Amino acid sequence: MIKPFFLVLLLLQSFRLLAQADQNLLFDKPATHFTESLPLGNGRLGAMVYGRTGQERIVLNEIAMWSGGVQNPNRPDAYQYLPTIQQLLQQEKNKEAQQLLQQHFTSAGKGSAGSRFGNYQILADLLLDWRDTTGAVTDYKRTLHLDSALAVTEWKRGGVTYREEVWVSYPQQVVLVRLHSNKAGALRFSVKLHRQERATFSASGNALTMQGQLDGGEGEAGIKFAAYLQALTPDGSVAANGNGLEVQGASDCLLILGAATDLNWPQVAQRGPAPLPVARKQVEAAAKMAWPVLLKNHVADFQKYYNRSALHLTGIATNVADQPTAQRLVRYAAGQPDAQLPALYYNFGRYLLISSSRPGGLPANLQGLWAEEYRTPWNGDYHLNINLQMNYWPAEVTGLPEMHQPLLDFTKELVAPGQKTAQAYYHSKGWVAHMFSTPWKFTAPGEDASWGSTLTGGAWLCQHLWQHYRFNPNKAYLKEIYPVLKGAAQFYTDILVEDPQTGWLATAPSNSPENTYITADGFAGQTTMGPAIDMQIGRELLGNTIEAAAILGVDKVWRDSLQQVKQRLAPNQVSARTGGVQEWLRDYKEAEPQHRHVSQLYGLYPYDEINPLDTPEMAAAARKTLELRGDAGTGWSRAWKINFWARLGDGDHALKMLQSLLMPAFTTQDGTYKMAGAGTYPNLFCAHPPFQIDGNFGATAAIAEMLLQSNGHHAVIRFLPALPTDQAWRSGSMKGLRARNGFVTAFSWHAGKLTEARITSTAGEECYVQVPEGMQVYGAGGKKLKVKTLGNGMVHFKTRRGRSYVLRYL
Ligand code: FUC
């Protein structure tokens, strides 16, 4: 018989293991590559920890490390060509339209290939050279603790246990590296900063300095940057040696690093204060604090956000906590159960958002915040034809609305430059952003007709402004964003043309993001009129603008006119050729039927005009589209598809897509690590390939979408709308998911059925909810609530701000 005391211990132990398996990234060796290193960040400063025991490398990032500068990317005479391009499209002369567009209707200059466009890049490497490297390393372990945002590397050498802890503090705005040896005075290493180009270094006393200036492009000077580091040790010595520091005879050492640039976001036409004094001040302030206080402040700040949500999948017990994360990916791909891996991925996504996006700062870019390159892929910019938006899909649903703020602000910042672009190209009112942007607020079309003409980038961003309102209803905020929506709607309605064949209104000229069509006469092109995605974004934008105006009681006449336009927009069509949702206004063939973008399903997710309840036929066509596109694709494409299947209520296919996203995107043949294909790297970064962070965020949102939805008519809250039948998912609990109209939920389920759900009202709005059979709604004090029924198990009731309502069985 086991004594109760031991039983409790055993239970505690297994809970600890379970908890670690969904909270920790684990490695049994140092990183050989960036995609094995551990990311940390405070929304501005980032660090990637390699955990090497010979030469330690920590890649440092600062989110404003952008080359290039403000420019006028608009062609002043572009508008003269607009009517002809539009007429050619109306006459089905797509080839001629595209040729003319390429000549006169792309960005001025080289666009994203130009040096003035700029690119995001590494700040520097922090290198620690360990002086005692003879003797074998044993007991090596490297852990990223998601719940405290702390990276820990431990190892033994020559009978000494070493420990390195790294965190990036938001409260103190510095990177901290704490080194410890269990033997007195055993720490012996050098510290230096390294940057391949455009920087100078110096060392003096216990401090290191780096200063530099990026290329502004086109002969202009770019932003200035600086880093400053102090090494503090209570028992050893620190001395400057060349451009580095030597630490000796210490058992404890704290490195404090500050960094800054003079990018003056959002007033980027001016420069901010000189960066070195800023960085230095931050370091000096932190140096006055004891490291346990620095750590405590950091953890408290981080957990304020991170602890809002928690997912536990308990359908099966799997004991994987002591397995390296890379191995877990490999095992999972081989079909071995790992109930905690999806929860770990979910937690990692929230972790990344808190770490890469903080109010007042720049939004998370294609790299989030983390890059080791001097020339990042796709400039590490803000792609507006899905990627930037996908970064923010989890923000509202997983309870991180503050982290949404950088994107909302960024959208507002595009209005002024976007008005100029709207004038130059379309002679229209309002504002437009095309397919990509930068901290320099680029809004012109891209330089290539085959992908650069998407003119709904800004309109898509407006969805985020509106959704923030839906999740956090607040009239003052609505008033603030209304002019942005209005400007986007003015532009959209201004540039519509009539399709002579149908009389519908359509955007022109545009692209269906990056896909190529083949016309009946064999022209393979991209320039088009009214791609499905543009029309869906338009219906959403106009619908939201009309609703906002109605709530605010403004612009009555204009909003009625918007309603008229909205009704005439080219509708969703089912392709006679494929049975899927038609991607272009005409039923063209796709050059690449399995193209990564599934733009014609924008209306299914993130927008919700296509859904099984309200539009069953179009939802069936959407399913067909997904079958035709297939389950492969780039990392972010797979993440998008999880969301699609979740919205279609197919939990099994959603899980299949999640598994496809979690496919190891690496090989370790002969012990050598190589990146390979799309999926997931050992540090759980998403592989486009290469690393691109959008897939991490897209899938985090998708996991939420599998467990709770509040879209469609009335934003009805539906629990477990796409729960997989897979055993691991059959039982579990989720806390902290949010629903539209200001509700916070917590719920649990067993054997695939909801057992209890709590809905807390933060805004006092009416609650619409789908109540499973046999369940009842209870209000304050456990009293059964009087609800109005709507059919299909849907009920609604009034709520009071701050009150909770519970769904349970009688
Ligand atoms: C879009 C995608 C690409 C890539 C790039 C950054 O253009 O089509 O796959 O993700 O953004």
Short mmCIF file of C-alpha atoms in Angstrom, two decimals, residues 494-724:
data_model
loop_
_atom_site.label_atom_id
_atom_site.label_comp_id
_atom_site.label_asym_id
_atom_site.label_seq_id
_atom_site.Cartn_x
_atom_site.Cartn_y
_atom_site.Cartn_z
CA ASP A 494 -13.35 55.44 -55.03
CA ILE A 495 -11.35 52.95 -57.03
CA LEU A 496 -14.08 50.42 -57.85
CA VAL A 497 -14.97 49.88 -61.51
CA GLU A 498 -17.98 48.19 -63.05
CA ASP A 499 -17.53 44.78 -64.55
CA PRO A 500 -19.23 45.12 -67.94
CA GLN A 501 -20.23 41.45 -67.97
CA THR A 502 -22.10 41.37 -64.67
CA GLY A 503 -22.56 44.94 -63.55
CA TRP A 504 -20.79 44.12 -60.30
CA LEU A 505 -18.31 46.52 -58.78
CA ALA A 506 -14.73 45.33 -58.54
CA THR A 507 -11.30 46.61 -57.50
CA ALA A 508 -8.88 47.29 -60.35
CA PRO A 509 -6.01 46.82 -60.84
CA SER A 510 -5.05 44.29 -58.21
CA ASN A 511 -3.56 40.83 -57.53
CA SER A 512 -4.83 37.76 -55.81
CA PRO A 513 -1.82 37.61 -53.50
CA GLU A 514 1.08 36.20 -55.47
CA ASN A 515 -0.91 33.65 -57.44
CA THR A 516 -0.85 33.36 -61.23
CA TYR A 517 -3.87 32.72 -63.43
CA ILE A 518 -4.04 31.39 -66.95
CA THR A 519 -6.69 32.94 -69.18
CA ALA A 520 -8.63 31.00 -71.82
CA ASP A 521 -6.23 32.33 -74.46
CA GLY A 522 -3.23 31.13 -72.50
CA PHE A 523 -1.96 34.32 -70.86
CA ALA A 524 -0.30 33.58 -67.55
CA GLY A 525 -0.55 36.75 -65.50
CA GLN A 526 -1.35 38.32 -62.17
CA THR A 527 -2.87 41.73 -62.88
CA THR A 528 -6.59 41.40 -62.41
CA MET A 529 -9.89 43.01 -61.60
CA GLY A 530 -11.83 42.01 -58.48
CA PRO A 531 -9.96 39.04 -57.02
CA ALA A 532 -12.19 37.29 -54.45
CA ILE A 533 -10.01 38.39 -51.54
CA ASP A 534 -10.35 42.08 -52.43
CA MET A 535 -14.11 41.80 -52.57
CA GLN A 536 -14.28 39.97 -49.23
CA ILE A 537 -11.99 42.52 -47.59
CA GLY A 538 -14.16 45.24 -49.11
CA ARG A 539 -17.40 43.80 -47.74
CA GLU A 540 -15.79 43.49 -44.35
CA LEU A 541 -14.30 46.99 -44.40
CA LEU A 542 -17.51 48.64 -45.57
CA GLY A 543 -19.60 46.57 -43.14
CA ASN A 544 -17.38 47.53 -40.22
CA THR A 545 -17.27 51.18 -41.24
CA ILE A 546 -21.06 51.31 -41.54
CA GLU A 547 -21.46 49.73 -38.11
CA ALA A 548 -18.89 52.03 -36.54
CA ALA A 549 -20.58 55.09 -38.03
CA ALA A 550 -23.97 53.86 -36.79
CA ILE A 551 -22.68 53.27 -33.24
CA LEU A 552 -21.08 56.71 -33.21
CA GLY A 553 -24.15 58.25 -34.85
CA VAL A 554 -22.19 59.97 -37.63
CA ASP A 555 -22.11 60.22 -41.44
CA LYS A 556 -25.68 58.97 -41.98
CA VAL A 557 -25.87 59.83 -45.68
CA TRP A 558 -22.45 58.52 -46.49
CA ARG A 559 -22.94 55.27 -44.63
CA ASP A 560 -26.16 54.67 -46.55
CA SER A 561 -24.23 55.15 -49.74
CA LEU A 562 -21.67 52.61 -48.52
CA GLN A 563 -24.49 50.14 -48.05
CA GLN A 564 -25.48 50.61 -51.70
CA VAL A 565 -21.93 50.04 -52.87
CA LYS A 566 -21.51 47.01 -50.64
CA GLN A 567 -24.51 45.35 -52.21
CA ARG A 568 -23.05 45.76 -55.67
CA LEU A 569 -19.63 44.31 -54.88
CA ALA A 570 -18.74 41.20 -56.88
CA PRO A 571 -19.97 38.31 -54.73
CA ASN A 572 -18.25 35.05 -53.84
CA GLN A 573 -18.63 32.58 -56.67
CA VAL A 574 -18.34 28.83 -56.85
CA SER A 575 -15.94 27.85 -59.61
CA ALA A 576 -17.70 25.81 -62.30
CA ARG A 577 -14.34 24.33 -63.10
CA THR A 578 -13.34 23.08 -59.66
CA GLY A 579 -16.32 23.43 -57.32
CA GLY A 580 -14.12 25.51 -55.02
CA VAL A 581 -14.44 29.18 -54.15
CA GLN A 582 -13.42 31.09 -57.27
CA GLU A 583 -10.18 33.01 -56.80
CA TRP A 584 -10.54 35.62 -59.57
CA LEU A 585 -13.54 37.44 -60.98
CA ARG A 586 -13.39 35.11 -63.99
CA ASP A 587 -13.03 31.39 -63.60
CA TYR A 588 -9.36 31.33 -64.66
CA LYS A 589 -7.19 28.30 -64.24
CA GLU A 590 -4.53 28.57 -61.55
CA ALA A 591 -0.97 28.13 -62.74
CA GLU A 592 -0.25 26.60 -59.34
CA PRO A 593 -3.37 24.88 -57.94
CA GLN A 594 -1.57 24.18 -54.66
CA HIS A 595 -0.36 27.74 -54.20
CA ARG A 596 0.55 28.66 -50.61
CA HIS A 597 -1.84 31.61 -50.46
CA VAL A 598 -5.47 30.57 -50.12
CA SER A 599 -6.65 34.12 -50.61
CA GLN A 600 -10.17 33.31 -51.79
CA LEU A 601 -10.83 31.88 -48.31
CA TYR A 602 -10.11 35.17 -46.55
CA GLY A 603 -13.89 35.20 -46.15
CA LEU A 604 -13.69 32.02 -44.04
CA TYR A 605 -10.76 33.14 -41.91
CA PRO A 606 -9.89 35.68 -40.66
CA TYR A 607 -13.18 37.24 -41.92
CA ASP A 608 -16.27 35.15 -41.32
CA GLU A 609 -18.72 35.83 -44.15
CA ILE A 610 -18.27 32.22 -45.23
CA ASN A 611 -19.31 29.86 -42.45
CA PRO A 612 -21.13 26.54 -42.22
CA LEU A 613 -24.12 28.01 -40.38
CA ASP A 614 -24.97 31.06 -42.48
CA THR A 615 -23.56 30.06 -45.88
CA PRO A 616 -23.45 26.23 -46.02
CA GLU A 617 -22.99 26.09 -49.80
CA MET A 618 -20.06 28.47 -49.85
CA ALA A 619 -18.60 26.66 -46.82
CA ALA A 620 -18.77 23.43 -48.83
CA ALA A 621 -16.96 25.17 -51.68
CA ALA A 622 -14.35 26.40 -49.21
CA ARG A 623 -13.80 22.82 -48.12
CA LYS A 624 -13.34 21.86 -51.76
CA THR A 625 -10.78 24.67 -52.19
CA LEU A 626 -8.84 23.36 -49.22
CA GLU A 627 -8.86 19.84 -50.60
CA LEU A 628 -7.54 21.13 -53.92
CA ARG A 629 -4.87 23.29 -52.31
CA GLY A 630 -3.74 20.30 -50.26
CA ASP A 631 -2.23 20.01 -46.81
CA ALA A 632 1.34 21.02 -47.63
CA GLY A 633 2.71 24.53 -48.08
CA THR A 634 4.98 27.01 -46.40
CA GLY A 635 4.92 27.25 -42.61
CA TRP A 636 2.44 30.12 -42.47
CA SER A 637 0.28 28.53 -45.15
CA ARG A 638 -0.12 25.42 -42.98
CA ALA A 639 -0.94 27.61 -39.99
CA TRP A 640 -3.64 29.40 -41.99
CA LYS A 641 -5.12 26.05 -43.02
CA ILE A 642 -5.48 24.97 -39.38
CA ASN A 643 -7.66 28.03 -38.88
CA PHE A 644 -9.71 27.26 -41.99
CA TRP A 645 -10.46 23.71 -40.87
CA ALA A 646 -11.28 24.93 -37.39
CA ARG A 647 -13.78 27.40 -38.83
CA LEU A 648 -15.29 24.59 -40.90
CA GLY A 649 -15.75 22.68 -37.64
CA ASP A 650 -13.44 19.87 -38.71
CA GLY A 651 -11.22 19.31 -35.68
CA ASP A 652 -9.60 16.23 -37.13
CA HIS A 653 -8.41 17.99 -40.24
CA ALA A 654 -7.34 20.97 -38.14
CA LEU A 655 -5.20 18.62 -36.06
CA LYS A 656 -3.83 17.01 -39.21
CA MET A 657 -2.70 20.46 -40.36
CA LEU A 658 -1.21 21.22 -36.96
CA GLN A 659 0.72 17.99 -37.20
CA SER A 660 1.90 19.02 -40.63
CA LEU A 661 3.10 22.35 -39.20
CA LEU A 662 4.91 20.51 -36.40
CA MET A 663 6.85 18.38 -38.90
CA PRO A 664 10.58 18.63 -38.11
CA ALA A 665 12.11 21.06 -40.61
CA PHE A 666 15.61 19.75 -39.98
CA THR A 667 17.81 16.68 -40.17
CA THR A 668 20.66 15.64 -37.94
CA GLN A 669 22.37 13.06 -40.11
CA ASP A 670 25.90 12.20 -38.98
CA GLY A 671 25.36 14.49 -36.04
CA THR A 672 25.29 17.55 -38.32
CA TYR A 673 22.30 19.81 -38.05
CA LYS A 674 20.71 20.95 -41.29
CA MET A 675 17.55 22.91 -41.94
CA ALA A 676 15.21 21.01 -44.25
CA GLY A 677 11.79 21.92 -45.55
CA ALA A 678 8.74 23.55 -44.03
CA GLY A 679 7.42 22.93 -40.54
CA THR A 680 9.14 23.50 -37.23
CA TYR A 681 12.75 23.96 -36.12
CA PRO A 682 14.17 22.50 -32.88
CA ASN A 683 13.58 25.81 -31.08
CA LEU A 684 9.94 25.68 -32.27
CA PHE A 685 10.45 28.60 -34.66
CA CYS A 686 8.30 28.17 -37.74
CA ALA A 687 10.01 27.18 -40.97
CA HIS A 688 8.68 28.93 -44.07
CA PRO A 689 11.53 27.91 -44.85
CA PRO A 690 13.64 29.77 -43.78
CA PHE A 691 12.57 30.90 -40.31
CA GLN A 692 9.57 33.23 -40.47
CA ILE A 693 7.55 33.85 -37.35
CA ASP A 694 4.05 34.25 -38.79
CA GLY A 695 3.35 30.51 -38.70
CA ASN A 696 4.01 30.42 -34.96
CA PHE A 697 1.40 33.08 -34.40
CA GLY A 698 -1.08 31.75 -36.94
CA ALA A 699 -1.09 28.33 -35.33
CA THR A 700 -1.40 29.75 -31.83
CA ALA A 701 -4.57 31.52 -32.95
CA ALA A 702 -5.71 28.31 -34.62
CA ILE A 703 -5.40 26.24 -31.46
CA ALA A 704 -7.62 28.80 -29.77
CA GLU A 705 -10.01 28.65 -32.74
CA MET A 706 -10.31 24.86 -32.35
CA LEU A 707 -11.49 25.29 -28.77
CA LEU A 708 -13.56 28.47 -28.83
CA GLN A 709 -15.20 30.55 -31.53
CA SER A 710 -17.24 33.72 -31.38
CA ASN A 711 -17.54 34.74 -35.01
CA GLY A 712 -20.48 34.85 -37.41
CA HIS A 713 -23.90 36.34 -36.81
CA HIS A 714 -24.27 37.72 -33.24
CA ALA A 715 -20.71 36.49 -32.46
CA VAL A 716 -22.24 33.48 -30.72
CA ILE A 717 -19.79 31.90 -28.27
CA ARG A 718 -19.26 28.26 -29.17
CA PHE A 719 -17.18 25.97 -26.99
CA LEU A 720 -15.18 23.16 -28.58
CA PRO A 721 -16.31 23.93 -32.15
CA ALA A 722 -13.51 21.88 -33.70
CA LEU A 723 -12.28 19.45 -31.06
CA PRO A 724 -10.29 16.60 -32.65
#
